[in-house]
Amino acid sequence: VEHLPMVYLHDPENTTWEAAMSDDGPVAALVAARDEGLIGGLGISGGPPDMLRRFVDTGHFDALITHNRFTLVQRTADDLIGHAAAKGLGVLNAAPYGRGILTRWPRETDTYAYGRASKPMLAAVDRIGALCHDAGVPLAAAALQWSLRDPRITATVVGLQDRSDYERTLELAAVDISDELWAAIEAVPLDRAHVSRPDAEGPYTRPHEGHDD
């Protein structure tokens, strides 16, 4: 192809800010490609919210992907999402299921995203799972719609293996969830390390992995 409609700088946490923003670095190269007409839009995609906010504030990017950090039990990207939306960026929220822990209840794993979940997070998963069960709502439906219902979020990214996953996603998106259940979910205490605040996350050290959940 001669033109790419959209290109994301992916996981810049695997380099340094100085290297990413240098005159001969990836951001400069992508901006030059957009100016030349090879790229239509530029996006920033990664993990740590504070880092992503720095890239958003450069003014170079048209869209943001955040993953695993705005779910039923993890809210550290909340401020970032609001900030990016207020600046007019498209906001894509990926991995609303936390890499699987929020797809069913009783849960079958204690892993969230790329590591083991804390005991407070597991307690929140179980409490929300029980609330959904009592209301006759699949936990996965609440996890998906938590992202879909937020007006700041342009699109939600989920992983699909086959057509049945696609059809199941449409079914989950159509499940009716009452205001009472949403209020009960929002009242569940969360691990404070996973609630949006300036020092919510420490150094980001995980190896490179894709946004496939």
JSON list of C-alpha atoms in Angstrom, two decimals:
[
{"chain": "A", "resi": 1, "resn": "VAL", "atom": "CA", "xyz": [0.00, 0.00, 0.00]},
{"chain": "A", "resi": 2, "resn": "GLU", "atom": "CA", "xyz": [1.07, 3.57, -0.57]},
{"chain": "A", "resi": 3, "resn": "HIS", "atom": "CA", "xyz": [-0.74, 5.08, 2.42]},
{"chain": "A", "resi": 4, "resn": "LEU", "atom": "CA", "xyz": [-1.37, 3.90, 6.00]},
{"chain": "A", "resi": 5, "resn": "PRO", "atom": "CA", "xyz": [-4.56, 5.34, 7.50]},
{"chain": "A", "resi": 6, "resn": "MET", "atom": "CA", "xyz": [-3.33, 4.99, 11.08]},
{"chain": "A", "resi": 7, "resn": "VAL", "atom": "CA", "xyz": [-0.01, 4.10, 12.73]},
{"chain": "A", "resi": 8, "resn": "TYR", "atom": "CA", "xyz": [0.62, 3.70, 16.45]},
{"chain": "A", "resi": 9, "resn": "LEU", "atom": "CA", "xyz": [3.87, 4.10, 18.33]},
{"chain": "A", "resi": 10, "resn": "HIS", "atom": "CA", "xyz": [3.62, 0.92, 20.39]},
{"chain": "A", "resi": 11, "resn": "ASP", "atom": "CA", "xyz": [4.97, 0.39, 23.92]},
{"chain": "A", "resi": 12, "resn": "PRO", "atom": "CA", "xyz": [7.45, 3.29, 24.11]},
{"chain": "A", "resi": 13, "resn": "GLU", "atom": "CA", "xyz": [8.08, 2.21, 27.69]},
{"chain": "A", "resi": 14, "resn": "ASN", "atom": "CA", "xyz": [10.61, -0.17, 26.15]},
{"chain": "A", "resi": 15, "resn": "THR", "atom": "CA", "xyz": [12.84, 2.80, 25.33]},
{"chain": "A", "resi": 16, "resn": "THR", "atom": "CA", "xyz": [13.43, 6.15, 27.03]},
{"chain": "A", "resi": 17, "resn": "TRP", "atom": "CA", "xyz": [11.60, 9.44, 26.66]},
{"chain": "A", "resi": 18, "resn": "GLU", "atom": "CA", "xyz": [14.77, 11.06, 25.37]},
{"chain": "A", "resi": 19, "resn": "ALA", "atom": "CA", "xyz": [15.31, 8.37, 22.72]},
{"chain": "A", "resi": 20, "resn": "ALA", "atom": "CA", "xyz": [11.67, 8.38, 21.64]},
{"chain": "A", "resi": 21, "resn": "MET", "atom": "CA", "xyz": [11.57, 12.17, 21.29]},
{"chain": "A", "resi": 22, "resn": "SER", "atom": "CA", "xyz": [15.05, 12.73, 19.83]},
{"chain": "A", "resi": 23, "resn": "ASP", "atom": "CA", "xyz": [15.49, 14.41, 16.44]},
{"chain": "A", "resi": 24, "resn": "ASP", "atom": "CA", "xyz": [16.27, 11.04, 14.86]},
{"chain": "A", "resi": 25, "resn": "GLY", "atom": "CA", "xyz": [13.86, 9.03, 17.03]},
{"chain": "A", "resi": 26, "resn": "PRO", "atom": "CA", "xyz": [10.58, 7.26, 16.27]},
{"chain": "A", "resi": 27, "resn": "VAL", "atom": "CA", "xyz": [8.23, 10.16, 17.02]},
{"chain": "A", "resi": 28, "resn": "ALA", "atom": "CA", "xyz": [10.09, 12.48, 14.64]},
{"chain": "A", "resi": 29, "resn": "ALA", "atom": "CA", "xyz": [10.10, 9.78, 11.97]},
{"chain": "A", "resi": 30, "resn": "LEU", "atom": "CA", "xyz": [6.35, 9.20, 12.31]},
{"chain": "A", "resi": 31, "resn": "VAL", "atom": "CA", "xyz": [5.56, 12.92, 12.24]},
{"chain": "A", "resi": 32, "resn": "ALA", "atom": "CA", "xyz": [7.71, 13.28, 9.10]},
{"chain": "A", "resi": 33, "resn": "ALA", "atom": "CA", "xyz": [5.88, 10.36, 7.48]},
{"chain": "A", "resi": 34, "resn": "ARG", "atom": "CA", "xyz": [2.54, 11.98, 8.29]},
{"chain": "A", "resi": 35, "resn": "ASP", "atom": "CA", "xyz": [3.70, 15.32, 6.91]},
{"chain": "A", "resi": 36, "resn": "GLU", "atom": "CA", "xyz": [4.77, 13.52, 3.75]},
{"chain": "A", "resi": 37, "resn": "GLY", "atom": "CA", "xyz": [1.35, 11.93, 3.41]},
{"chain": "A", "resi": 38, "resn": "LEU", "atom": "CA", "xyz": [2.49, 8.33, 3.98]},
{"chain": "A", "resi": 39, "resn": "ILE", "atom": "CA", "xyz": [0.47, 8.16, 7.22]},
{"chain": "A", "resi": 40, "resn": "GLY", "atom": "CA", "xyz": [-2.98, 9.56, 7.85]},
{"chain": "A", "resi": 41, "resn": "GLY", "atom": "CA", "xyz": [-3.05, 9.65, 11.64]},
{"chain": "A", "resi": 42, "resn": "LEU", "atom": "CA", "xyz": [-0.69, 8.92, 14.52]},
{"chain": "A", "resi": 43, "resn": "GLY", "atom": "CA", "xyz": [-1.52, 7.13, 17.74]},
{"chain": "A", "resi": 44, "resn": "ILE", "atom": "CA", "xyz": [0.27, 6.36, 20.96]},
{"chain": "A", "resi": 45, "resn": "SER", "atom": "CA", "xyz": [-0.20, 2.93, 22.53]},
{"chain": "A", "resi": 46, "resn": "GLY", "atom": "CA", "xyz": [1.27, 1.58, 25.74]},
{"chain": "A", "resi": 47, "resn": "GLY", "atom": "CA", "xyz": [1.05, 0.85, 29.43]},
{"chain": "A", "resi": 48, "resn": "PRO", "atom": "CA", "xyz": [1.93, 3.37, 32.16]},
{"chain": "A", "resi": 49, "resn": "PRO", "atom": "CA", "xyz": [-0.64, 6.18, 32.21]},
{"chain": "A", "resi": 50, "resn": "ASP", "atom": "CA", "xyz": [1.78, 8.91, 33.31]},
{"chain": "A", "resi": 51, "resn": "MET", "atom": "CA", "xyz": [4.12, 8.05, 30.44]},
{"chain": "A", "resi": 52, "resn": "LEU", "atom": "CA", "xyz": [1.29, 8.02, 27.91]},
{"chain": "A", "resi": 53, "resn": "ARG", "atom": "CA", "xyz": [0.08, 11.40, 29.15]},
{"chain": "A", "resi": 54, "resn": "ARG", "atom": "CA", "xyz": [3.49, 12.90, 28.31]},
{"chain": "A", "resi": 55, "resn": "PHE", "atom": "CA", "xyz": [3.14, 11.68, 24.75]},
{"chain": "A", "resi": 56, "resn": "VAL", "atom": "CA", "xyz": [-0.45, 12.90, 24.51]},
{"chain": "A", "resi": 57, "resn": "ASP", "atom": "CA", "xyz": [0.71, 16.34, 25.63]},
{"chain": "A", "resi": 58, "resn": "THR", "atom": "CA", "xyz": [3.23, 16.63, 22.78]},
{"chain": "A", "resi": 59, "resn": "GLY", "atom": "CA", "xyz": [0.34, 17.38, 20.43]},
{"chain": "A", "resi": 60, "resn": "HIS", "atom": "CA", "xyz": [1.67, 14.92, 17.84]},
{"chain": "A", "resi": 61, "resn": "PHE", "atom": "CA", "xyz": [-0.92, 12.20, 18.34]},
{"chain": "A", "resi": 62, "resn": "ASP", "atom": "CA", "xyz": [-4.50, 11.78, 17.18]},
{"chain": "A", "resi": 63, "resn": "ALA", "atom": "CA", "xyz": [-5.42, 8.70, 19.21]},
{"chain": "A", "resi": 64, "resn": "LEU", "atom": "CA", "xyz": [-4.53, 6.74, 22.33]},
{"chain": "A", "resi": 65, "resn": "ILE", "atom": "CA", "xyz": [-4.64, 3.05, 23.20]},
{"chain": "A", "resi": 66, "resn": "THR", "atom": "CA", "xyz": [-4.49, 2.10, 26.87]},
{"chain": "A", "resi": 67, "resn": "HIS", "atom": "CA", "xyz": [-4.74, -1.52, 27.95]},
{"chain": "A", "resi": 68, "resn": "ASN", "atom": "CA", "xyz": [-5.61, -3.43, 31.12]},
{"chain": "A", "resi": 69, "resn": "ARG", "atom": "CA", "xyz": [-5.79, -0.16, 33.06]},
{"chain": "A", "resi": 70, "resn": "PHE", "atom": "CA", "xyz": [-9.46, 0.75, 32.81]},
{"chain": "A", "resi": 71, "resn": "THR", "atom": "CA", "xyz": [-11.54, -2.25, 33.81]},
{"chain": "A", "resi": 72, "resn": "LEU", "atom": "CA", "xyz": [-14.02, -3.24, 36.48]},
{"chain": "A", "resi": 73, "resn": "VAL", "atom": "CA", "xyz": [-11.13, -3.70, 38.94]},
{"chain": "A", "resi": 74, "resn": "GLN", "atom": "CA", "xyz": [-8.34, -1.48, 37.58]},
{"chain": "A", "resi": 75, "resn": "ARG", "atom": "CA", "xyz": [-8.80, 2.27, 37.12]},
{"chain": "A", "resi": 76, "resn": "THR", "atom": "CA", "xyz": [-5.32, 3.76, 36.86]},
{"chain": "A", "resi": 77, "resn": "ALA", "atom": "CA", "xyz": [-6.00, 5.05, 33.33]},
{"chain": "A", "resi": 78, "resn": "ASP", "atom": "CA", "xyz": [-9.12, 6.97, 34.38]},
{"chain": "A", "resi": 79, "resn": "ASP", "atom": "CA", "xyz": [-7.44, 10.38, 34.50]},
{"chain": "A", "resi": 80, "resn": "LEU", "atom": "CA", "xyz": [-5.49, 9.64, 31.30]},
{"chain": "A", "resi": 81, "resn": "ILE", "atom": "CA", "xyz": [-8.67, 8.75, 29.42]},
{"chain": "A", "resi": 82, "resn": "GLY", "atom": "CA", "xyz": [-10.38, 11.94, 30.54]},
{"chain": "A", "resi": 83, "resn": "HIS", "atom": "CA", "xyz": [-7.33, 14.02, 29.66]},
{"chain": "A", "resi": 84, "resn": "ALA", "atom": "CA", "xyz": [-6.95, 12.53, 26.18]},
{"chain": "A", "resi": 85, "resn": "ALA", "atom": "CA", "xyz": [-10.66, 12.81, 25.43]},
{"chain": "A", "resi": 86, "resn": "ALA", "atom": "CA", "xyz": [-10.69, 16.46, 26.51]},
{"chain": "A", "resi": 87, "resn": "LYS", "atom": "CA", "xyz": [-7.86, 17.12, 24.07]},
{"chain": "A", "resi": 88, "resn": "GLY", "atom": "CA", "xyz": [-9.91, 15.61, 21.26]},
{"chain": "A", "resi": 89, "resn": "LEU", "atom": "CA", "xyz": [-7.98, 12.37, 20.79]},
{"chain": "A", "resi": 90, "resn": "GLY", "atom": "CA", "xyz": [-9.70, 9.14, 19.89]},
{"chain": "A", "resi": 91, "resn": "VAL", "atom": "CA", "xyz": [-9.49, 6.91, 22.96]},
{"chain": "A", "resi": 92, "resn": "LEU", "atom": "CA", "xyz": [-9.30, 3.14, 22.56]},
{"chain": "A", "resi": 93, "resn": "ASN", "atom": "CA", "xyz": [-9.54, 1.01, 25.68]},
{"chain": "A", "resi": 94, "resn": "ALA", "atom": "CA", "xyz": [-8.00, -2.44, 25.20]},
{"chain": "A", "resi": 95, "resn": "ALA", "atom": "CA", "xyz": [-8.19, -5.62, 27.27]},
{"chain": "A", "resi": 96, "resn": "PRO", "atom": "CA", "xyz": [-11.40, -4.94, 29.22]},
{"chain": "A", "resi": 97, "resn": "TYR", "atom": "CA", "xyz": [-11.29, -8.51, 30.57]},
{"chain": "A", "resi": 98, "resn": "GLY", "atom": "CA", "xyz": [-7.89, -8.08, 32.24]},
{"chain": "A", "resi": 99, "resn": "ARG", "atom": "CA", "xyz": [-6.54, -10.90, 30.11]},
{"chain": "A", "resi": 100, "resn": "GLY", "atom": "CA", "xyz": [-9.29, -13.30, 31.07]},
{"chain": "A", "resi": 101, "resn": "ILE", "atom": "CA", "xyz": [-9.96, -12.97, 34.79]},
{"chain": "A", "resi": 102, "resn": "LEU", "atom": "CA", "xyz": [-13.12, -10.95, 34.10]},
{"chain": "A", "resi": 103, "resn": "THR", "atom": "CA", "xyz": [-14.60, -13.31, 31.51]},
{"chain": "A", "resi": 104, "resn": "ARG", "atom": "CA", "xyz": [-16.36, -15.68, 33.90]},
{"chain": "A", "resi": 105, "resn": "TRP", "atom": "CA", "xyz": [-17.31, -16.26, 37.52]},
{"chain": "A", "resi": 106, "resn": "PRO", "atom": "CA", "xyz": [-16.50, -18.21, 39.57]},
{"chain": "A", "resi": 107, "resn": "ARG", "atom": "CA", "xyz": [-13.12, -17.16, 38.27]},
{"chain": "A", "resi": 108, "resn": "GLU", "atom": "CA", "xyz": [-10.68, -19.73, 36.90]},
{"chain": "A", "resi": 109, "resn": "THR", "atom": "CA", "xyz": [-7.46, -17.76, 37.32]},
{"chain": "A", "resi": 110, "resn": "ASP", "atom": "CA", "xyz": [-5.72, -15.42, 39.73]},
{"chain": "A", "resi": 111, "resn": "THR", "atom": "CA", "xyz": [-3.78, -13.70, 36.94]},
{"chain": "A", "resi": 112, "resn": "TYR", "atom": "CA", "xyz": [-4.59, -10.16, 35.89]},
{"chain": "A", "resi": 113, "resn": "ALA", "atom": "CA", "xyz": [-2.93, -8.83, 32.73]},
{"chain": "A", "resi": 114, "resn": "TYR", "atom": "CA", "xyz": [0.72, -9.90, 32.96]},
{"chain": "A", "resi": 115, "resn": "GLY", "atom": "CA", "xyz": [1.03, -11.01, 36.58]},
{"chain": "A", "resi": 116, "resn": "ARG", "atom": "CA", "xyz": [-0.69, -12.38, 39.64]},
{"chain": "A", "resi": 117, "resn": "ALA", "atom": "CA", "xyz": [-3.50, -10.24, 41.00]},
{"chain": "A", "resi": 118, "resn": "SER", "atom": "CA", "xyz": [-3.32, -8.88, 44.52]},
{"chain": "A", "resi": 119, "resn": "LYS", "atom": "CA", "xyz": [-5.62, -10.27, 47.20]},
{"chain": "A", "resi": 120, "resn": "PRO", "atom": "CA", "xyz": [-7.69, -7.03, 47.26]},
{"chain": "A", "resi": 121, "resn": "MET", "atom": "CA", "xyz": [-8.09, -7.22, 43.48]},
{"chain": "A", "resi": 122, "resn": "LEU", "atom": "CA", "xyz": [-9.17, -10.87, 43.64]},
{"chain": "A", "resi": 123, "resn": "ALA", "atom": "CA", "xyz": [-11.67, -9.92, 46.35]},
{"chain": "A", "resi": 124, "resn": "ALA", "atom": "CA", "xyz": [-13.08, -7.20, 44.07]},
{"chain": "A", "resi": 125, "resn": "VAL", "atom": "CA", "xyz": [-13.35, -9.65, 41.16]},
{"chain": "A", "resi": 126, "resn": "ASP", "atom": "CA", "xyz": [-15.22, -12.11, 43.35]},
{"chain": "A", "resi": 127, "resn": "ARG", "atom": "CA", "xyz": [-17.51, -9.47, 44.81]},
{"chain": "A", "resi": 128, "resn": "ILE", "atom": "CA", "xyz": [-18.40, -8.08, 41.39]},
{"chain": "A", "resi": 129, "resn": "GLY", "atom": "CA", "xyz": [-18.77, -11.60, 40.01]},
{"chain": "A", "resi": 130, "resn": "ALA", "atom": "CA", "xyz": [-21.22, -12.45, 42.77]},
{"chain": "A", "resi": 131, "resn": "LEU", "atom": "CA", "xyz": [-23.20, -9.26, 42.18]},
{"chain": "A", "resi": 132, "resn": "CYS", "atom": "CA", "xyz": [-23.47, -10.05, 38.48]},
{"chain": "A", "resi": 133, "resn": "HIS", "atom": "CA", "xyz": [-24.44, -13.67, 39.19]},
{"chain": "A", "resi": 134, "resn": "ASP", "atom": "CA", "xyz": [-27.20, -12.60, 41.54]},
{"chain": "A", "resi": 135, "resn": "ALA", "atom": "CA", "xyz": [-28.49, -10.18, 38.89]},
{"chain": "A", "resi": 136, "resn": "GLY", "atom": "CA", "xyz": [-28.40, -12.82, 36.15]},
{"chain": "A", "resi": 137, "resn": "VAL", "atom": "CA", "xyz": [-25.73, -10.92, 34.22]},
{"chain": "A", "resi": 138, "resn": "PRO", "atom": "CA", "xyz": [-22.56, -12.57, 32.86]},
{"chain": "A", "resi": 139, "resn": "LEU", "atom": "CA", "xyz": [-19.46, -11.05, 34.43]},
{"chain": "A", "resi": 140, "resn": "ALA", "atom": "CA", "xyz": [-18.00, -10.71, 30.93]},
{"chain": "A", "resi": 141, "resn": "ALA", "atom": "CA", "xyz": [-20.95, -8.55, 29.88]},
{"chain": "A", "resi": 142, "resn": "ALA", "atom": "CA", "xyz": [-20.32, -6.14, 32.74]},
{"chain": "A", "resi": 143, "resn": "ALA", "atom": "CA", "xyz": [-16.58, -6.10, 32.00]},
{"chain": "A", "resi": 144, "resn": "LEU", "atom": "CA", "xyz": [-17.15, -5.32, 28.33]},
{"chain": "A", "resi": 145, "resn": "GLN", "atom": "CA", "xyz": [-19.88, -2.76, 28.90]},
{"chain": "A", "resi": 146, "resn": "TRP", "atom": "CA", "xyz": [-17.85, -1.00, 31.60]},
{"chain": "A", "resi": 147, "resn": "SER", "atom": "CA", "xyz": [-15.74, 0.24, 28.70]},
{"chain": "A", "resi": 148, "resn": "LEU", "atom": "CA", "xyz": [-18.49, 0.53, 26.08]},
{"chain": "A", "resi": 149, "resn": "ARG", "atom": "CA", "xyz": [-20.70, 2.71, 28.29]},
{"chain": "A", "resi": 150, "resn": "ASP", "atom": "CA", "xyz": [-18.05, 5.36, 28.98]},
{"chain": "A", "resi": 151, "resn": "PRO", "atom": "CA", "xyz": [-18.68, 8.34, 26.66]},
{"chain": "A", "resi": 152, "resn": "ARG", "atom": "CA", "xyz": [-14.99, 9.29, 26.73]},
{"chain": "A", "resi": 153, "resn": "ILE", "atom": "CA", "xyz": [-14.00, 6.01, 25.06]},
{"chain": "A", "resi": 154, "resn": "THR", "atom": "CA", "xyz": [-14.20, 5.93, 21.28]},
{"chain": "A", "resi": 155, "resn": "ALA", "atom": "CA", "xyz": [-13.75, 2.18, 20.88]},
{"chain": "A", "resi": 156, "resn": "THR", "atom": "CA", "xyz": [-13.04, -0.92, 22.94]},
{"chain": "A", "resi": 157, "resn": "VAL", "atom": "CA", "xyz": [-10.47, -3.46, 21.78]},
{"chain": "A", "resi": 158, "resn": "VAL", "atom": "CA", "xyz": [-11.05, -7.15, 22.58]},
{"chain": "A", "resi": 159, "resn": "GLY", "atom": "CA", "xyz": [-9.21, -10.26, 21.44]},
{"chain": "A", "resi": 160, "resn": "LEU", "atom": "CA", "xyz": [-11.04, -12.68, 19.16]},
{"chain": "A", "resi": 161, "resn": "GLN", "atom": "CA", "xyz": [-9.93, -16.12, 18.01]},
{"chain": "A", "resi": 162, "resn": "ASP", "atom": "CA", "xyz": [-12.80, -17.04, 15.72]},
{"chain": "A", "resi": 163, "resn": "ARG", "atom": "CA", "xyz": [-16.28, -16.08, 14.56]},
{"chain": "A", "resi": 164, "resn": "SER", "atom": "CA", "xyz": [-17.91, -17.51, 17.68]},
{"chain": "A", "resi": 165, "resn": "ASP", "atom": "CA", "xyz": [-15.89, -15.07, 19.82]},
{"chain": "A", "resi": 166, "resn": "TYR", "atom": "CA", "xyz": [-17.12, -12.23, 17.63]},
{"chain": "A", "resi": 167, "resn": "GLU", "atom": "CA", "xyz": [-20.74, -13.35, 17.96]},
{"chain": "A", "resi": 168, "resn": "ARG", "atom": "CA", "xyz": [-20.36, -13.83, 21.71]},
{"chain": "A", "resi": 169, "resn": "THR", "atom": "CA", "xyz": [-18.96, -10.30, 22.01]},
{"chain": "A", "resi": 170, "resn": "LEU", "atom": "CA", "xyz": [-22.04, -8.89, 20.28]},
{"chain": "A", "resi": 171, "resn": "GLU", "atom": "CA", "xyz": [-24.24, -10.87, 22.67]},
{"chain": "A", "resi": 172, "resn": "LEU", "atom": "CA", "xyz": [-22.38, -9.56, 25.70]},
{"chain": "A", "resi": 173, "resn": "ALA", "atom": "CA", "xyz": [-22.63, -6.00, 24.42]},
{"chain": "A", "resi": 174, "resn": "ALA", "atom": "CA", "xyz": [-26.40, -6.37, 24.16]},
{"chain": "A", "resi": 175, "resn": "VAL", "atom": "CA", "xyz": [-27.02, -7.71, 27.69]},
{"chain": "A", "resi": 176, "resn": "ASP", "atom": "CA", "xyz": [-29.27, -5.40, 29.68]},
{"chain": "A", "resi": 177, "resn": "ILE", "atom": "CA", "xyz": [-27.56, -4.18, 32.86]},
{"chain": "A", "resi": 178, "resn": "SER", "atom": "CA", "xyz": [-29.59, -2.17, 35.33]},
{"chain": "A", "resi": 179, "resn": "ASP", "atom": "CA", "xyz": [-28.55, 1.10, 36.88]},
{"chain": "A", "resi": 180, "resn": "GLU", "atom": "CA", "xyz": [-28.83, -0.62, 40.26]},
{"chain": "A", "resi": 181, "resn": "LEU", "atom": "CA", "xyz": [-26.22, -3.21, 39.30]},
{"chain": "A", "resi": 182, "resn": "TRP", "atom": "CA", "xyz": [-23.87, -0.56, 37.95]},
{"chain": "A", "resi": 183, "resn": "ALA", "atom": "CA", "xyz": [-24.23, 1.37, 41.21]},
{"chain": "A", "resi": 184, "resn": "ALA", "atom": "CA", "xyz": [-23.44, -1.76, 43.21]},
{"chain": "A", "resi": 185, "resn": "ILE", "atom": "CA", "xyz": [-20.41, -2.51, 41.04]},
{"chain": "A", "resi": 186, "resn": "GLU", "atom": "CA", "xyz": [-19.08, 1.02, 41.42]},
{"chain": "A", "resi": 187, "resn": "ALA", "atom": "CA", "xyz": [-19.44, 0.75, 45.21]},
{"chain": "A", "resi": 188, "resn": "VAL", "atom": "CA", "xyz": [-17.15, -2.28, 45.44]},
{"chain": "A", "resi": 189, "resn": "PRO", "atom": "CA", "xyz": [-13.85, -1.31, 47.15]},
{"chain": "A", "resi": 190, "resn": "LEU", "atom": "CA", "xyz": [-10.81, -1.63, 44.90]},
{"chain": "A", "resi": 191, "resn": "ASP", "atom": "CA", "xyz": [-7.14, -2.18, 45.60]},
{"chain": "A", "resi": 192, "resn": "ARG", "atom": "CA", "xyz": [-5.92, 1.39, 46.08]},
{"chain": "A", "resi": 193, "resn": "ALA", "atom": "CA", "xyz": [-2.86, 0.62, 43.97]},
{"chain": "A", "resi": 194, "resn": "HIS", "atom": "CA", "xyz": [-5.21, 0.24, 41.02]},
{"chain": "A", "resi": 195, "resn": "VAL", "atom": "CA", "xyz": [-7.26, 3.42, 41.41]},
{"chain": "A", "resi": 196, "resn": "SER", "atom": "CA", "xyz": [-6.32, 6.48, 39.41]},
{"chain": "A", "resi": 197, "resn": "ARG", "atom": "CA", "xyz": [-3.98, 8.82, 41.31]},
{"chain": "A", "resi": 198, "resn": "PRO", "atom": "CA", "xyz": [-0.70, 10.56, 40.43]},
{"chain": "A", "resi": 199, "resn": "ASP", "atom": "CA", "xyz": [1.49, 7.88, 42.01]},
{"chain": "A", "resi": 200, "resn": "ALA", "atom": "CA", "xyz": [-0.68, 4.92, 41.08]},
{"chain": "A", "resi": 201, "resn": "GLU", "atom": "CA", "xyz": [2.03, 2.99, 39.27]},
{"chain": "A", "resi": 202, "resn": "GLY", "atom": "CA", "xyz": [5.68, 2.47, 39.92]},
{"chain": "A", "resi": 203, "resn": "PRO", "atom": "CA", "xyz": [8.37, 1.68, 37.33]},
{"chain": "A", "resi": 204, "resn": "TYR", "atom": "CA", "xyz": [7.08, -0.32, 34.41]},
{"chain": "A", "resi": 205, "resn": "THR", "atom": "CA", "xyz": [9.25, -3.38, 33.89]},
{"chain": "A", "resi": 206, "resn": "ARG", "atom": "CA", "xyz": [7.24, -6.04, 32.09]},
{"chain": "A", "resi": 207, "resn": "PRO", "atom": "CA", "xyz": [8.63, -7.42, 28.81]},
{"chain": "A", "resi": 208, "resn": "HIS", "atom": "CA", "xyz": [7.01, -6.47, 25.53]},
{"chain": "A", "resi": 209, "resn": "GLU", "atom": "CA", "xyz": [3.65, -8.12, 24.97]},
{"chain": "A", "resi": 210, "resn": "GLY", "atom": "CA", "xyz": [0.75, -7.38, 22.63]},
{"chain": "A", "resi": 211, "resn": "HIS", "atom": "CA", "xyz": [-2.74, -6.06, 23.33]},
{"chain": "A", "resi": 212, "resn": "ASP", "atom": "CA", "xyz": [-4.46, -9.32, 22.50]},
{"chain": "A", "resi": 213, "resn": "ASP", "atom": "CA", "xyz": [-7.02, -9.77, 25.28]}
]
